[in-house]
Amino acid sequence: MGSKDHSFDIVSQVDLQEVDNAVQQVKKEVAQRFDFKGSISSVDLDKSAKTITIKTENEFRLKTLIDMLQTRAAKRAVSLKSLEYGAVETGMVGGSVKQVITIRQGLTTDQAREIAKAVKEMKLKVQASIQSDQVRVQGIKIDDLQAVIAALRRRDFGADLQTINFR
């Protein structure tokens, strides 16, 4: 990278503290809501495994809890694209159901390749390089880099993209 080159990184990150805040708000609402009175519902965040586990009596309540979580997460600027829903597990003790939601951090290899390919197709004087779970875009003109950012924001890559380290 020459002294006159500029660059930025494309990442997909989730603020786990905001996810934790959303989970705490859902727990508080469950404790206060009349339709959940006497319910054995739980919403738990495992920060190290980056998962949210929802357990409750039936699928209707599970759907309600997921809606509550999505609403709280969206209000706290947590992208719903970063939540990956596992299969609903039924037949547990007492007929309860469980679902595990994985919080996706970083870009997958396929997403990074797709972003790099999209940048190359723009025919601007910039280079895109994949660095583990992020993509670095380098170029001489700042205007070209800003054009890349604008074009990437218009497309959907299946992840919430952020641009960082603009230099």
Short mmCIF file of C-alpha atoms in Angstrom, two decimals:
data_model
loop_
_atom_site.label_atom_id
_atom_site.label_comp_id
_atom_site.label_asym_id
_atom_site.label_seq_id
_atom_site.Cartn_x
_atom_site.Cartn_y
_atom_site.Cartn_z
CA MET A 1 0.00 0.00 0.00
CA GLY A 2 1.63 3.24 -1.16
CA SER A 3 1.65 6.42 0.86
CA LYS A 4 -1.17 7.92 -1.24
CA ASP A 5 -3.44 4.87 -1.15
CA HIS A 6 -6.64 4.85 0.84
CA SER A 7 -8.54 1.85 2.17
CA PHE A 8 -11.45 0.64 4.26
CA ASP A 9 -12.62 -2.70 5.63
CA ILE A 10 -16.04 -4.27 5.08
CA VAL A 11 -17.16 -6.26 8.12
CA SER A 12 -20.30 -7.75 9.63
CA GLN A 13 -20.25 -7.27 13.39
CA VAL A 14 -22.89 -7.44 16.11
CA ASP A 15 -22.66 -5.58 19.42
CA LEU A 16 -23.24 -8.42 21.92
CA GLN A 17 -24.02 -5.90 24.67
CA GLU A 18 -26.98 -4.63 22.64
CA VAL A 19 -28.13 -8.24 22.09
CA ASP A 20 -27.86 -8.78 25.86
CA ASN A 21 -29.92 -5.63 26.47
CA ALA A 22 -32.61 -6.88 24.05
CA VAL A 23 -32.71 -10.29 25.81
CA GLN A 24 -33.02 -8.59 29.22
CA GLN A 25 -35.91 -6.47 27.94
CA VAL A 26 -37.70 -9.59 26.64
CA LYS A 27 -37.22 -11.33 30.02
CA LYS A 28 -38.67 -8.30 31.79
CA GLU A 29 -41.65 -8.17 29.43
CA VAL A 30 -42.33 -11.93 29.86
CA ALA A 31 -42.40 -11.44 33.64
CA GLN A 32 -44.94 -8.62 33.30
CA ARG A 33 -47.24 -9.84 30.51
CA PHE A 34 -50.59 -11.32 31.47
CA ASP A 35 -50.57 -13.94 28.68
CA PHE A 36 -47.27 -15.34 30.03
CA LYS A 37 -48.46 -15.55 33.66
CA GLY A 38 -47.63 -19.02 35.04
CA SER A 39 -45.61 -19.82 31.92
CA ILE A 40 -42.27 -21.59 32.08
CA SER A 41 -40.70 -19.51 29.32
CA SER A 42 -37.04 -18.56 29.23
CA VAL A 43 -34.79 -16.53 26.94
CA ASP A 44 -31.08 -16.96 27.63
CA LEU A 45 -28.00 -15.45 25.96
CA ASP A 46 -24.69 -17.34 25.96
CA LYS A 47 -22.13 -14.67 25.04
CA SER A 48 -19.23 -17.11 24.66
CA ALA A 49 -21.12 -19.42 22.27
CA LYS A 50 -22.95 -16.43 20.72
CA THR A 51 -26.34 -18.13 20.99
CA ILE A 52 -29.78 -17.24 22.31
CA THR A 53 -31.86 -20.16 23.63
CA ILE A 54 -35.63 -19.79 23.86
CA LYS A 55 -37.67 -22.41 25.79
CA THR A 56 -41.42 -22.36 26.34
CA GLU A 57 -44.57 -24.54 26.44
CA ASN A 58 -45.77 -24.43 22.83
CA GLU A 59 -44.93 -23.16 19.35
CA PHE A 60 -47.39 -20.24 19.57
CA ARG A 61 -45.59 -18.86 22.64
CA LEU A 62 -42.24 -19.56 20.96
CA LYS A 63 -43.31 -17.45 17.96
CA THR A 64 -44.47 -14.68 20.32
CA LEU A 65 -41.11 -14.71 22.14
CA ILE A 66 -39.20 -14.58 18.83
CA ASP A 67 -41.35 -11.61 17.70
CA MET A 68 -40.62 -9.86 21.02
CA LEU A 69 -36.87 -10.53 20.62
CA GLN A 70 -36.83 -9.30 17.01
CA THR A 71 -38.66 -6.10 17.97
CA ARG A 72 -36.27 -5.38 20.86
CA ALA A 73 -33.20 -6.25 18.76
CA ALA A 74 -34.27 -3.98 15.90
CA LYS A 75 -34.88 -1.09 18.31
CA ARG A 76 -31.34 -1.56 19.66
CA ALA A 77 -29.81 -1.43 16.15
CA VAL A 78 -29.06 -5.17 16.03
CA SER A 79 -29.53 -6.39 12.45
CA LEU A 80 -32.01 -9.25 12.15
CA LYS A 81 -29.84 -10.59 9.29
CA SER A 82 -27.24 -11.53 11.89
CA LEU A 83 -29.65 -13.89 13.71
CA GLU A 84 -29.65 -17.45 12.37
CA TYR A 85 -32.57 -19.59 13.56
CA GLY A 86 -32.04 -23.27 14.32
CA ALA A 87 -34.72 -25.94 14.05
CA VAL A 88 -37.54 -25.95 16.60
CA GLU A 89 -36.96 -28.85 19.01
CA THR A 90 -40.21 -30.45 20.19
CA GLY A 91 -40.98 -33.44 22.40
CA MET A 92 -39.06 -32.17 25.38
CA VAL A 93 -40.07 -32.80 29.00
CA GLY A 94 -43.60 -31.53 29.65
CA GLY A 95 -44.26 -31.03 25.94
CA SER A 96 -42.18 -27.87 25.81
CA VAL A 97 -40.37 -26.53 22.75
CA LYS A 98 -36.92 -25.00 22.31
CA GLN A 99 -35.14 -23.03 19.62
CA VAL A 100 -31.52 -21.92 19.47
CA ILE A 101 -30.67 -18.70 17.62
CA THR A 102 -27.04 -18.26 16.57
CA ILE A 103 -25.60 -14.75 16.38
CA ARG A 104 -23.45 -14.53 13.25
CA GLN A 105 -20.28 -12.46 13.59
CA GLY A 106 -18.09 -11.78 10.57
CA LEU A 107 -18.54 -12.58 6.91
CA THR A 108 -18.64 -16.15 5.62
CA THR A 109 -16.09 -17.10 2.96
CA ASP A 110 -18.83 -17.12 0.31
CA GLN A 111 -20.10 -13.68 1.33
CA ALA A 112 -16.54 -12.29 1.28
CA ARG A 113 -15.98 -13.76 -2.21
CA GLU A 114 -19.28 -12.33 -3.45
CA ILE A 115 -18.40 -8.86 -2.10
CA ALA A 116 -14.90 -8.98 -3.64
CA LYS A 117 -16.41 -10.06 -6.97
CA ALA A 118 -18.99 -7.24 -6.83
CA VAL A 119 -16.20 -4.70 -6.17
CA LYS A 120 -14.18 -6.00 -9.16
CA GLU A 121 -17.28 -5.82 -11.42
CA MET A 122 -17.58 -2.07 -10.70
CA LYS A 123 -14.57 -1.47 -12.99
CA LEU A 124 -13.16 1.20 -10.67
CA LYS A 125 -9.46 1.55 -9.85
CA VAL A 126 -9.75 -0.30 -6.54
CA GLN A 127 -8.62 -3.70 -5.27
CA ALA A 128 -10.59 -5.94 -2.93
CA SER A 129 -8.76 -8.51 -0.81
CA ILE A 130 -10.31 -11.05 1.54
CA GLN A 131 -8.80 -11.10 5.04
CA SER A 132 -10.40 -13.93 7.09
CA ASP A 133 -13.90 -12.62 7.98
CA GLN A 134 -13.62 -9.19 6.36
CA VAL A 135 -12.85 -7.61 2.98
CA ARG A 136 -10.34 -4.77 2.55
CA VAL A 137 -10.85 -2.38 -0.36
CA GLN A 138 -7.88 -0.24 -1.44
CA GLY A 139 -7.69 2.56 -3.98
CA ILE A 140 -5.96 5.81 -4.81
CA LYS A 141 -9.07 8.02 -5.10
CA ILE A 142 -11.32 8.52 -2.09
CA ASP A 143 -14.23 9.14 -4.49
CA ASP A 144 -13.81 5.61 -5.92
CA LEU A 145 -13.91 4.13 -2.41
CA GLN A 146 -17.05 6.12 -1.58
CA ALA A 147 -18.65 4.88 -4.82
CA VAL A 148 -17.86 1.29 -3.75
CA ILE A 149 -19.46 1.87 -0.33
CA ALA A 150 -22.60 3.35 -1.93
CA ALA A 151 -22.89 0.46 -4.42
CA LEU A 152 -22.42 -2.20 -1.72
CA ARG A 153 -25.12 -0.61 0.47
CA ARG A 154 -27.62 -0.97 -2.40
CA ARG A 155 -27.02 -4.74 -2.68
CA ASP A 156 -28.03 -7.51 -0.30
CA PHE A 157 -25.26 -9.95 0.60
CA GLY A 158 -27.23 -11.76 3.31
CA ALA A 159 -25.36 -9.97 6.09
CA ASP A 160 -25.45 -6.55 7.69
CA LEU A 161 -22.37 -4.77 6.33
CA GLN A 162 -20.41 -2.05 8.10
CA THR A 163 -17.40 -0.14 6.82
CA ILE A 164 -14.58 0.55 9.26
CA ASN A 165 -10.99 1.84 9.24
CA PHE A 166 -11.53 4.32 6.42
CA ARG A 167 -8.10 5.85 5.85
#
